Short mmCIF file of C-alpha atoms and ligand atoms in Angstrom, two decimals:
data_model
loop_
_atom_site.label_atom_id
_atom_site.label_comp_id
_atom_site.label_asym_id
_atom_site.label_seq_id
_atom_site.Cartn_x
_atom_site.Cartn_y
_atom_site.Cartn_z
CA MET A 6 -18.45 -20.20 -43.14
CA ASP A 7 -18.69 -18.41 -39.65
CA LEU A 8 -14.61 -18.60 -39.24
CA PHE A 9 -13.37 -17.50 -35.69
CA LYS A 10 -10.90 -15.05 -35.03
CA VAL A 11 -8.85 -16.34 -31.87
CA ILE A 12 -6.79 -14.99 -29.26
CA SER A 13 -4.73 -16.06 -26.56
CA VAL A 14 -4.79 -17.63 -23.46
CA ASP A 15 -3.30 -14.80 -21.51
CA GLU A 16 -5.90 -12.63 -23.77
CA VAL A 17 -8.47 -15.03 -21.98
CA LYS A 18 -8.10 -14.64 -19.34
CA LYS A 19 -7.13 -10.40 -18.80
CA MET A 20 -11.30 -10.54 -20.75
CA LEU A 21 -12.45 -12.71 -17.91
CA ASN A 22 -10.74 -10.48 -15.23
CA GLU A 23 -12.14 -7.85 -16.52
CA ALA A 24 -16.11 -8.80 -18.28
CA PHE A 25 -16.56 -9.78 -14.53
CA GLU A 26 -16.76 -8.70 -11.29
CA LYS A 27 -19.34 -11.95 -9.30
CA THR A 28 -17.87 -13.59 -6.68
CA VAL A 29 -19.96 -16.72 -4.95
CA GLU A 30 -21.40 -16.33 -1.97
CA CYS A 31 -20.20 -16.86 1.89
CA GLU A 32 -21.52 -19.25 3.43
CA GLU A 33 -20.25 -20.68 7.37
CA VAL A 34 -19.91 -24.70 7.67
CA ASP A 35 -18.46 -26.59 10.40
CA ILE A 36 -15.24 -28.15 9.93
CA LYS A 37 -15.08 -31.19 9.72
CA LYS A 38 -17.33 -30.70 6.22
CA ALA A 39 -14.87 -27.94 5.37
CA ILE A 40 -11.78 -30.29 3.25
CA GLY A 41 -10.87 -28.89 -0.05
CA ARG A 42 -12.89 -25.29 0.79
CA ILE A 43 -11.57 -21.48 0.36
CA ILE A 44 -12.08 -19.46 3.87
CA SER A 45 -13.37 -16.23 2.74
CA LYS A 46 -12.10 -14.70 5.95
CA ASP A 47 -8.14 -14.50 7.04
CA ILE A 48 -8.56 -16.82 10.73
CA VAL A 49 -7.04 -14.74 13.69
CA SER A 50 -6.26 -16.43 17.05
CA SER A 51 -7.73 -15.83 20.25
CA ILE A 52 -5.14 -16.98 21.99
CA ASN A 53 -2.01 -18.75 22.42
CA LEU A 54 -0.81 -21.99 21.56
CA PRO A 55 -0.20 -23.63 23.53
CA SER A 56 -0.87 -21.30 26.71
CA PHE A 57 1.05 -23.00 29.30
CA ARG A 58 4.85 -24.66 29.02
CA ARG A 59 4.95 -28.36 27.50
CA SER A 60 7.09 -30.62 28.00
CA THR A 61 8.87 -32.81 25.25
CA VAL A 62 9.67 -35.33 26.91
CA ASP A 63 8.72 -37.61 30.01
CA GLY A 64 11.87 -36.37 32.76
CA TYR A 65 12.18 -34.45 35.45
CA ALA A 66 11.25 -30.36 34.83
CA VAL A 67 14.56 -28.65 36.76
CA THR A 68 16.60 -24.76 36.65
CA SER A 69 18.87 -25.50 33.84
CA ARG A 70 21.76 -23.96 35.45
CA ASP A 71 21.47 -26.50 38.25
CA THR A 72 22.87 -28.92 35.47
CA ALA A 73 25.07 -27.57 35.23
CA GLY A 74 28.36 -30.35 33.78
CA ALA A 75 26.34 -33.15 35.17
CA SER A 76 27.98 -36.29 34.33
CA GLU A 77 27.44 -39.76 34.60
CA SER A 78 30.93 -39.29 36.83
CA ILE A 79 29.22 -36.41 38.49
CA PRO A 80 25.99 -36.39 38.49
CA ALA A 81 23.58 -32.95 39.08
CA ILE A 82 22.00 -34.27 42.66
CA MET A 83 18.49 -32.50 42.96
CA THR A 84 15.47 -32.69 45.19
CA LEU A 85 12.36 -34.68 44.14
CA LYS A 86 9.28 -32.35 45.28
CA GLY A 87 6.22 -33.91 43.23
CA GLU A 88 4.91 -35.40 40.54
CA VAL A 89 2.56 -33.16 37.78
CA ILE A 90 -0.29 -34.75 36.40
CA MET A 91 -1.45 -35.42 32.83
CA GLY A 92 -3.99 -32.50 31.77
CA LYS A 93 -3.61 -30.07 34.81
CA ALA A 94 -1.59 -27.20 36.73
CA PRO A 95 1.52 -28.63 39.28
CA LEU A 96 0.70 -28.47 43.02
CA CYS A 97 4.28 -28.17 43.29
CA ASN A 98 6.77 -25.68 42.09
CA LEU A 99 10.07 -25.58 42.46
CA ALA A 100 10.87 -23.22 45.40
CA LEU A 101 14.94 -23.61 46.69
CA PRO A 102 18.10 -24.60 43.79
CA GLY A 103 18.09 -28.10 43.04
CA GLU A 104 15.07 -29.13 42.93
CA CYS A 105 13.33 -31.08 40.04
CA VAL A 106 9.13 -32.30 39.48
CA TYR A 107 8.95 -35.16 36.84
CA VAL A 108 6.97 -34.30 34.61
CA PRO A 109 5.34 -36.71 31.39
CA THR A 110 4.84 -35.87 27.84
CA GLY A 111 2.31 -32.68 27.07
CA GLY A 112 2.62 -32.68 31.31
CA MET A 113 2.54 -28.63 32.13
CA LEU A 114 6.10 -27.13 33.71
CA PRO A 115 6.03 -26.17 36.91
CA GLU A 116 6.76 -22.13 37.95
CA GLY A 117 10.87 -21.84 38.69
CA SER A 118 11.77 -24.76 36.14
CA ASP A 119 13.29 -23.67 32.42
CA ALA A 120 14.09 -27.07 31.21
CA VAL A 121 13.07 -31.21 31.43
CA VAL A 122 15.90 -33.69 31.94
CA MET A 123 14.87 -37.20 29.85
CA ILE A 124 14.41 -39.50 32.04
CA GLU A 125 17.34 -41.82 30.79
CA TYR A 126 19.60 -38.82 31.83
CA THR A 127 18.64 -39.75 35.41
CA ASP A 128 18.62 -43.06 37.65
CA LYS A 129 16.48 -42.37 40.79
CA LEU A 130 19.10 -43.10 44.05
CA ASP A 131 15.28 -42.95 46.28
CA GLU A 132 12.12 -42.39 46.68
CA GLU A 133 13.34 -38.25 47.26
CA THR A 134 16.52 -38.05 45.41
CA ILE A 135 17.42 -38.20 41.35
CA LEU A 136 20.60 -38.02 40.09
CA ILE A 137 20.47 -36.33 36.21
CA ASN A 138 23.93 -37.52 34.50
CA SER A 139 24.03 -34.04 31.83
CA PRO A 140 23.10 -30.86 31.87
CA VAL A 141 20.39 -29.78 30.01
CA ALA A 142 19.92 -25.60 28.95
CA TYR A 143 17.54 -23.67 29.31
CA GLY A 144 14.20 -24.14 26.94
CA ASP A 145 15.07 -27.69 26.55
CA ASN A 146 12.28 -30.14 25.70
CA VAL A 147 10.16 -27.58 26.36
CA VAL A 148 7.35 -25.67 23.55
CA GLN A 149 7.17 -22.20 25.22
CA ILE A 150 4.10 -20.72 24.93
CA GLY A 151 2.35 -18.76 22.21
CA GLU A 152 5.09 -21.26 20.54
CA ASP A 153 2.77 -21.99 17.93
CA ILE A 154 0.85 -19.61 17.34
CA LYS A 155 0.83 -16.34 18.91
CA ASN A 156 -2.81 -14.61 20.25
CA GLU A 157 -3.17 -11.52 18.15
CA GLU A 158 -2.22 -13.54 15.53
CA LYS A 159 -2.94 -13.59 11.38
CA VAL A 160 -3.21 -17.29 11.16
CA LEU A 161 -5.04 -18.26 7.56
CA GLN A 162 -5.45 -15.74 4.90
CA LYS A 163 -8.75 -15.24 2.67
CA GLY A 164 -8.04 -17.39 -0.93
CA THR A 165 -6.93 -20.43 1.71
CA LYS A 166 -8.10 -23.91 0.37
CA LEU A 167 -8.28 -26.08 3.82
CA ARG A 168 -5.84 -29.09 3.87
CA PRO A 169 -6.01 -31.99 7.15
CA TYR A 170 -3.21 -29.99 8.88
CA GLU A 171 -5.71 -26.60 8.66
CA ILE A 172 -8.25 -27.88 9.78
CA GLY A 173 -6.82 -29.67 13.03
CA MET A 174 -5.36 -26.35 13.01
CA LEU A 175 -8.72 -24.78 13.40
CA SER A 176 -10.35 -27.62 16.57
CA SER A 177 -6.61 -26.77 18.26
CA LEU A 178 -8.22 -22.76 18.06
CA GLY A 179 -11.04 -23.59 19.00
CA ILE A 180 -12.50 -22.59 15.58
CA GLY A 181 -15.34 -25.02 14.60
CA ASN A 182 -17.29 -23.77 11.86
CA VAL A 183 -15.29 -21.78 9.48
CA GLN A 184 -16.45 -19.16 6.88
CA VAL A 185 -15.91 -19.79 3.17
CA TYR A 186 -16.88 -19.77 -0.30
CA LYS A 187 -19.59 -21.59 -1.39
CA LYS A 188 -19.50 -23.64 -4.23
CA PRO A 189 -20.50 -22.29 -7.53
CA LYS A 190 -22.94 -24.64 -9.02
CA ILE A 191 -21.49 -25.09 -12.27
CA ALA A 192 -23.86 -27.12 -15.11
CA ILE A 193 -22.29 -29.67 -17.53
CA ILE A 194 -23.91 -30.52 -20.64
CA SER A 195 -23.16 -32.33 -23.26
CA THR A 196 -24.22 -32.40 -27.35
CA GLY A 197 -24.52 -34.36 -30.14
CA ASP A 198 -26.20 -36.64 -31.68
CA GLU A 199 -24.21 -39.40 -31.78
CA ILE A 200 -23.10 -39.42 -28.11
CA VAL A 201 -24.73 -41.54 -25.78
CA GLY A 202 -24.68 -42.51 -22.04
CA CYS A 203 -22.35 -45.12 -20.70
CA ASP A 204 -24.92 -47.16 -19.54
CA GLU A 205 -25.99 -47.39 -23.29
CA LYS A 206 -23.76 -49.85 -25.66
CA PRO A 207 -23.60 -47.66 -28.91
CA LYS A 208 -24.54 -49.17 -32.44
CA LEU A 209 -21.99 -48.05 -34.79
CA GLY A 210 -21.35 -44.32 -35.83
CA GLN A 211 -21.76 -43.94 -31.52
CA VAL A 212 -19.92 -42.93 -29.01
CA ARG A 213 -19.98 -42.75 -25.44
CA ASP A 214 -20.30 -39.61 -23.27
CA ILE A 215 -16.10 -38.81 -21.26
CA ASN A 216 -16.60 -35.17 -20.96
CA SER A 217 -19.81 -34.66 -18.92
CA TYR A 218 -17.46 -37.28 -16.56
CA ILE A 219 -14.00 -35.77 -16.81
CA LEU A 220 -15.84 -32.12 -16.09
CA SER A 221 -18.23 -33.21 -13.21
CA SER A 222 -15.05 -34.91 -12.15
CA ALA A 223 -12.72 -32.05 -12.56
CA VAL A 224 -14.86 -29.63 -11.19
CA LEU A 225 -15.65 -31.65 -7.84
CA GLU A 226 -11.45 -30.98 -7.31
CA ASP A 227 -11.85 -28.34 -7.72
CA GLY A 228 -14.02 -27.09 -5.17
CA GLY A 229 -17.50 -26.93 -7.50
CA GLU A 230 -20.87 -28.11 -7.19
CA PRO A 231 -21.75 -30.07 -10.34
CA ILE A 232 -25.21 -30.36 -12.01
CA ASN A 233 -25.26 -32.83 -14.67
CA TYR A 234 -27.72 -32.58 -17.71
CA GLY A 235 -26.31 -35.01 -19.54
CA VAL A 236 -26.48 -35.61 -23.10
CA ILE A 237 -28.32 -33.47 -25.16
CA LYS A 238 -29.26 -33.83 -28.87
CA ASP A 239 -28.39 -31.89 -31.71
CA SER A 240 -31.29 -29.79 -31.23
CA PHE A 241 -31.18 -25.37 -31.40
CA GLU A 242 -34.91 -26.14 -28.61
CA ASP A 243 -33.70 -29.26 -26.87
CA LEU A 244 -30.14 -27.22 -26.27
CA LYS A 245 -31.80 -23.80 -25.80
CA ASN A 246 -34.30 -25.33 -23.17
CA THR A 247 -31.25 -26.96 -21.37
CA VAL A 248 -28.78 -23.61 -21.11
CA ASP A 249 -32.29 -21.52 -20.05
CA ASP A 250 -32.52 -23.75 -16.90
CA ALA A 251 -29.07 -24.20 -16.30
CA LEU A 252 -27.90 -20.55 -16.15
CA ASP A 253 -31.49 -20.20 -13.69
CA LYS A 254 -29.51 -22.54 -12.02
CA CYS A 255 -26.09 -21.82 -11.65
CA ASP A 256 -23.05 -20.15 -11.81
CA ILE A 257 -21.08 -21.50 -14.53
CA VAL A 258 -22.65 -23.85 -17.94
CA LEU A 259 -20.05 -25.50 -19.54
CA ILE A 260 -21.55 -27.73 -22.88
CA SER A 261 -19.05 -29.37 -24.62
CA GLY A 262 -18.69 -30.40 -27.94
CA GLY A 263 -20.49 -28.47 -31.08
CA SER A 264 -18.22 -25.34 -30.66
CA SER A 265 -16.34 -25.18 -33.55
CA VAL A 266 -18.35 -24.55 -38.12
CA GLY A 267 -19.47 -28.52 -38.60
CA LYS A 268 -23.36 -28.00 -39.84
CA LYS A 269 -25.66 -28.97 -37.02
CA ASP A 270 -23.31 -27.55 -34.46
CA GLN A 271 -25.82 -25.41 -32.09
CA THR A 272 -24.26 -24.34 -29.61
CA LEU A 273 -23.31 -21.16 -31.00
CA LYS A 274 -26.07 -20.65 -31.99
CA VAL A 275 -27.56 -21.18 -28.54
CA ILE A 276 -25.64 -18.80 -27.06
CA ASN A 277 -26.62 -15.84 -29.27
CA ALA A 278 -30.13 -16.46 -28.57
CA LEU A 279 -29.61 -16.47 -25.21
CA GLU A 280 -31.15 -13.52 -22.82
CA GLU A 281 -28.28 -10.54 -22.82
CA SER A 282 -25.57 -12.82 -24.28
CA GLU A 283 -22.37 -11.45 -25.09
CA VAL A 284 -20.38 -13.71 -26.92
CA LEU A 285 -16.80 -12.36 -25.76
CA VAL A 286 -14.83 -15.20 -26.77
CA HIS A 287 -14.56 -17.65 -30.29
CA GLY A 288 -11.17 -19.29 -30.88
CA ILE A 289 -8.49 -20.01 -28.85
CA SER A 290 -4.34 -19.88 -29.93
CA ILE A 291 -4.33 -22.95 -27.78
CA LYS A 292 -3.54 -26.68 -28.78
CA PRO A 293 -5.93 -28.53 -28.55
CA GLY A 294 -8.80 -26.42 -27.43
CA LYS A 295 -9.83 -23.40 -29.85
CA PRO A 296 -12.89 -23.39 -31.48
CA THR A 297 -13.47 -22.51 -27.87
CA ILE A 298 -16.43 -20.17 -26.64
CA ILE A 299 -17.04 -17.78 -24.26
CA ALA A 300 -20.15 -16.05 -23.55
CA LYS A 301 -21.37 -13.27 -20.28
CA THR A 302 -25.11 -13.53 -20.32
CA GLY A 303 -25.68 -11.14 -17.64
CA ASP A 304 -23.56 -11.83 -14.74
CA LYS A 305 -22.73 -15.51 -15.71
CA VAL A 306 -20.76 -17.45 -17.55
CA VAL A 307 -21.43 -20.52 -20.49
CA PHE A 308 -18.05 -22.49 -22.08
CA GLY A 309 -18.43 -23.47 -25.25
CA LEU A 310 -15.89 -26.26 -25.04
CA PRO A 311 -14.37 -28.28 -27.62
CA GLY A 312 -15.69 -31.93 -28.13
CA HIS A 313 -12.81 -33.56 -28.44
CA PRO A 314 -12.00 -35.40 -24.63
CA LEU A 315 -8.09 -33.78 -24.61
CA SER A 316 -9.28 -30.38 -25.77
CA CYS A 317 -12.20 -29.71 -23.90
CA THR A 318 -9.71 -30.84 -21.05
CA VAL A 319 -7.22 -29.34 -21.36
CA VAL A 320 -9.63 -25.68 -22.67
CA TYR A 321 -11.24 -26.88 -18.24
CA LYS A 322 -7.58 -26.79 -17.11
CA VAL A 323 -6.33 -23.99 -18.59
CA ILE A 324 -9.31 -21.30 -18.83
CA VAL A 325 -11.89 -22.77 -17.08
CA ASN A 326 -10.05 -23.47 -13.60
CA HIS A 327 -8.90 -20.43 -14.13
CA TYR A 328 -12.67 -19.15 -13.47
CA ILE A 329 -13.71 -20.81 -10.72
CA ASN A 330 -10.45 -19.75 -8.86
CA LYS A 331 -11.06 -16.04 -9.32
CA ILE A 332 -14.83 -16.15 -7.92
CA THR A 333 -14.12 -18.52 -5.45
CA ASN A 334 -11.46 -16.30 -4.75
CA TYR A 335 -9.02 -19.02 -4.40
CA LYS A 336 -5.11 -18.05 -4.26
CA TYR A 337 -3.84 -20.41 -6.35
CA GLU A 338 0.36 -20.89 -6.70
CA ASP A 339 1.40 -24.52 -9.11
CA TYR A 340 5.42 -25.53 -7.92
CA PRO A 341 6.02 -27.33 -12.07
CA VAL A 342 8.68 -29.62 -12.34
CA LEU A 343 11.43 -29.00 -14.36
CA CYS A 344 12.43 -31.57 -16.54
CA LYS A 345 15.33 -32.38 -19.31
CA PHE A 346 12.41 -32.89 -22.57
CA PRO A 347 14.35 -35.94 -24.54
CA ILE A 348 13.77 -35.53 -28.51
CA ASN A 349 13.66 -31.88 -30.60
CA TYR A 350 10.09 -31.84 -30.68
CA HIS A 351 8.38 -29.39 -33.57
CA SER A 352 5.48 -27.35 -32.39
CA ALA A 353 2.58 -26.12 -34.30
CA LYS A 354 4.34 -22.21 -34.70
CA GLY A 355 1.49 -19.77 -33.03
CA ARG A 356 -0.97 -21.38 -30.48
CA GLU A 357 -0.57 -22.10 -26.22
CA GLU A 358 0.76 -25.91 -26.88
CA TYR A 359 0.09 -28.49 -23.96
CA LEU A 360 2.09 -31.37 -24.47
CA PRO A 361 1.35 -34.37 -21.79
CA VAL A 362 3.89 -36.02 -20.02
CA ILE A 363 5.09 -38.99 -18.77
CA LEU A 364 8.23 -38.53 -16.04
CA GLU A 365 10.81 -40.86 -15.61
CA SER A 366 13.96 -40.43 -13.10
CA THR A 367 16.90 -41.12 -14.60
CA GLU A 368 20.44 -42.47 -11.94
CA ASN A 369 22.17 -39.06 -12.28
CA GLY A 370 18.68 -37.65 -10.42
CA GLU A 371 16.97 -35.98 -13.96
CA ILE A 372 13.35 -36.03 -14.29
CA ILE A 373 12.80 -36.78 -17.69
CA ALA A 374 9.39 -35.78 -19.38
CA ASN A 375 8.82 -38.00 -21.91
CA PRO A 376 5.66 -36.63 -24.79
CA VAL A 377 2.66 -38.60 -25.25
CA PHE A 378 2.18 -37.87 -28.16
CA SER A 379 -1.97 -38.15 -28.83
CA LYS A 380 -4.73 -36.92 -31.34
CA SER A 381 -6.85 -34.50 -29.75
CA GLY A 382 -10.14 -36.80 -29.95
CA LEU A 383 -7.85 -39.82 -27.91
CA ILE A 384 -8.94 -40.22 -24.14
CA THR A 385 -5.89 -42.10 -23.00
CA GLY A 386 -3.76 -39.15 -24.16
CA PHE A 387 -4.22 -38.18 -20.31
CA THR A 388 -5.01 -41.47 -18.57
CA LYS A 389 -1.35 -42.41 -19.75
CA ALA A 390 0.73 -39.18 -18.53
CA TRP A 391 1.76 -37.84 -15.30
CA GLY A 392 1.16 -33.35 -17.03
CA TYR A 393 2.03 -31.21 -19.51
CA VAL A 394 5.00 -29.02 -21.08
CA LYS A 395 3.87 -25.84 -22.26
CA ILE A 396 5.30 -24.55 -25.44
CA ASN A 397 4.51 -20.54 -25.76
CA LYS A 398 3.20 -19.31 -28.68
CA ASN A 399 5.65 -18.48 -30.24
CA ASP A 400 7.96 -21.34 -30.27
CA GLU A 401 8.67 -23.38 -32.34
CA GLY A 402 8.67 -26.38 -30.48
CA ILE A 403 11.75 -27.79 -27.95
CA LYS A 404 14.59 -29.28 -28.70
CA GLU A 405 16.84 -32.01 -26.65
CA GLY A 406 18.05 -32.19 -23.82
CA GLN A 407 16.34 -28.15 -23.20
CA THR A 408 15.29 -28.03 -19.84
CA VAL A 409 10.84 -27.22 -19.84
CA TYR A 410 8.57 -27.58 -16.48
CA ALA A 411 6.35 -30.06 -16.36
CA TYR A 412 2.70 -29.48 -14.58
CA LYS A 413 0.54 -31.74 -13.29
CA PHE A 414 -3.39 -32.68 -14.36
N1 LIG B 524 -13.25 -27.06 -40.27
C1 LIG B 524 -12.70 -27.26 -39.62
N2 LIG B 524 -13.69 -28.77 -38.43
C2 LIG B 524 -12.17 -28.92 -37.29
C3 LIG B 524 -12.17 -27.33 -36.57
C4 LIG B 524 -11.75 -26.01 -37.72
O1 LIG B 524 -11.14 -25.05 -37.23
N3 LIG B 524 -12.12 -25.79 -38.39
N4 LIG B 524 -11.27 -27.68 -35.53
C5 LIG B 524 -10.99 -28.43 -35.36
C6 LIG B 524 -11.01 -29.02 -33.76
S1 LIG B 524 -9.43 -28.33 -33.29
C7 LIG B 524 -11.75 -29.41 -32.99
S2 LIG B 524 -11.35 -29.55 -31.12
C8 LIG B 524 -12.88 -29.69 -32.92
C9 LIG B 524 -14.26 -29.56 -32.17
O2 LIG B 524 -15.48 -29.64 -32.61
P1 LIG B 524 -16.65 -29.01 -31.48
O3 LIG B 524 -16.62 -28.59 -30.49
O4 LIG B 524 -17.90 -28.98 -32.35
O5 LIG B 524 -17.34 -31.36 -31.18
P2 LIG B 524 -18.25 -31.85 -32.04
O6 LIG B 524 -17.70 -31.74 -33.66
O7 LIG B 524 -19.17 -32.21 -31.79
O8 LIG B 524 -17.49 -32.51 -31.47
C10 LIG B 524 -15.91 -33.67 -32.20
C11 LIG B 524 -15.31 -34.65 -31.42
O9 LIG B 524 -15.09 -35.08 -30.19
C12 LIG B 524 -16.55 -36.04 -29.98
N5 LIG B 524 -17.16 -35.65 -28.67
C13 LIG B 524 -18.04 -34.70 -28.11
N6 LIG B 524 -18.47 -34.53 -27.62
C14 LIG B 524 -18.71 -36.14 -26.57
C15 LIG B 524 -18.78 -36.43 -25.36
N7 LIG B 524 -19.14 -36.23 -24.46
N8 LIG B 524 -17.62 -37.92 -25.08
C16 LIG B 524 -16.86 -38.60 -26.04
N9 LIG B 524 -16.10 -37.48 -27.10
C17 LIG B 524 -16.59 -36.17 -27.12
C18 LIG B 524 -17.52 -36.19 -30.80
O10 LIG B 524 -18.26 -37.05 -30.59
C19 LIG B 524 -16.60 -36.52 -31.82
O11 LIG B 524 -15.79 -36.91 -32.62
O12 LIG B 524 -13.56 -29.73 -34.30
C20 LIG B 524 -12.20 -30.38 -35.65
N10 LIG B 524 -13.87 -29.39 -36.43
O1 MOO B 525 -7.78 -27.73 -30.92
MO1 MOO B 525 -8.99 -29.24 -30.71
O2 MOO B 525 -8.69 -28.50 -29.63
O3 MOO B 525 -6.63 -29.78 -32.07
O4 MOO B 525 -8.61 -30.86 -31.55
#
């Protein structure tokens, strides 16, 4: 029997990094449609933002030194020179000591002023005279030119995933279209004679397809374009024809099921029969997910993922997602949560284990990572969990009270 030779998760990632040079092509998109896309070029500002000194309050633009020592009992008496209109440059400046100009929030400061006194700290004596009851320092209630973004400043680095905030910033700079990496096209194929579609009623011995739905949603979440091939029965011809078509159209092919050593498992046979096929991996020291196949066909990669939904998902998250990030140049950082583990847990030594956990906050401010014990064929292992803790390959488990990192799923 063909038993697999397992290699570690780190070795798999290194192998993928070295075996594939490919990155996806770039395209220009409207920023209104750029959410979640990864930029393919550094973005450098060609303007100062703001481009004029702007008040952050409704009040009076003054020269700060004119307000020194001002109080309600001894206010600074100022001459009102006029009013700044929103969206327009001021029509009057402060030329002489003791002058002020009314400026609304967001209005441009007139020349000669260096701070704004909030209207609450003033009294209007008459149409031309304002009493200032509280001093201001240089720059108070003012946004300076370029305080947000400086001309020629690099504001976004290639490899950044765009969030709503970055898109707002691009708009503020007048950048309405942005260069991004194309979404990698990812074929999703479920295999197995026992698998039926979500809209079918399974007969005894049959199960509904879960993996296509998990993988397709995960691909969308991770910035790819899923191409769904549905369920293919355990037939060499059917699976081979489907994979050939998928390789033609997609950057990555995901086949779930049939990756193990069962009699009807066709995945490896089909992968071996593909043109220019080279099996890089058959077996990863990971729990769950050991019977995983990774093959190179030209510049494309085929992943044979385990059929068990939990195993399939873990391998997707740990390995496939790494590869998607690599070909889209996404500089991804994980920020796990530091938790306490509540029990003694013995793990399978020699396999990197991904254990689903539910987080719980305690009164003394600690976060407890409660393990969810689940078999890899059960989907609720993840629906109940917040994320997972990772147990290293050479660790025997986790001790009660030990500090662990929990990663969000
Ligand atoms: N003799 C051995 N048997 C198995 C080993 C082993 O080392 N030696 N490894 C076990 C492990 S670990 C896993 S994981 C599974 C993986 O098997 P396959 O990748 O060949 O997957 P299948 O046999 O096709 O399916 C396993 C299980 O998952 C269900 N499944 C498959 N596809 C879907 C889907 N799209 N949606 C929902 N459920 C699916 C399938 O019905 C099976 O119940 O092998 C072990 N065996
Ligand atoms: O590795 Mo299997 O994926 O444990 O169920």
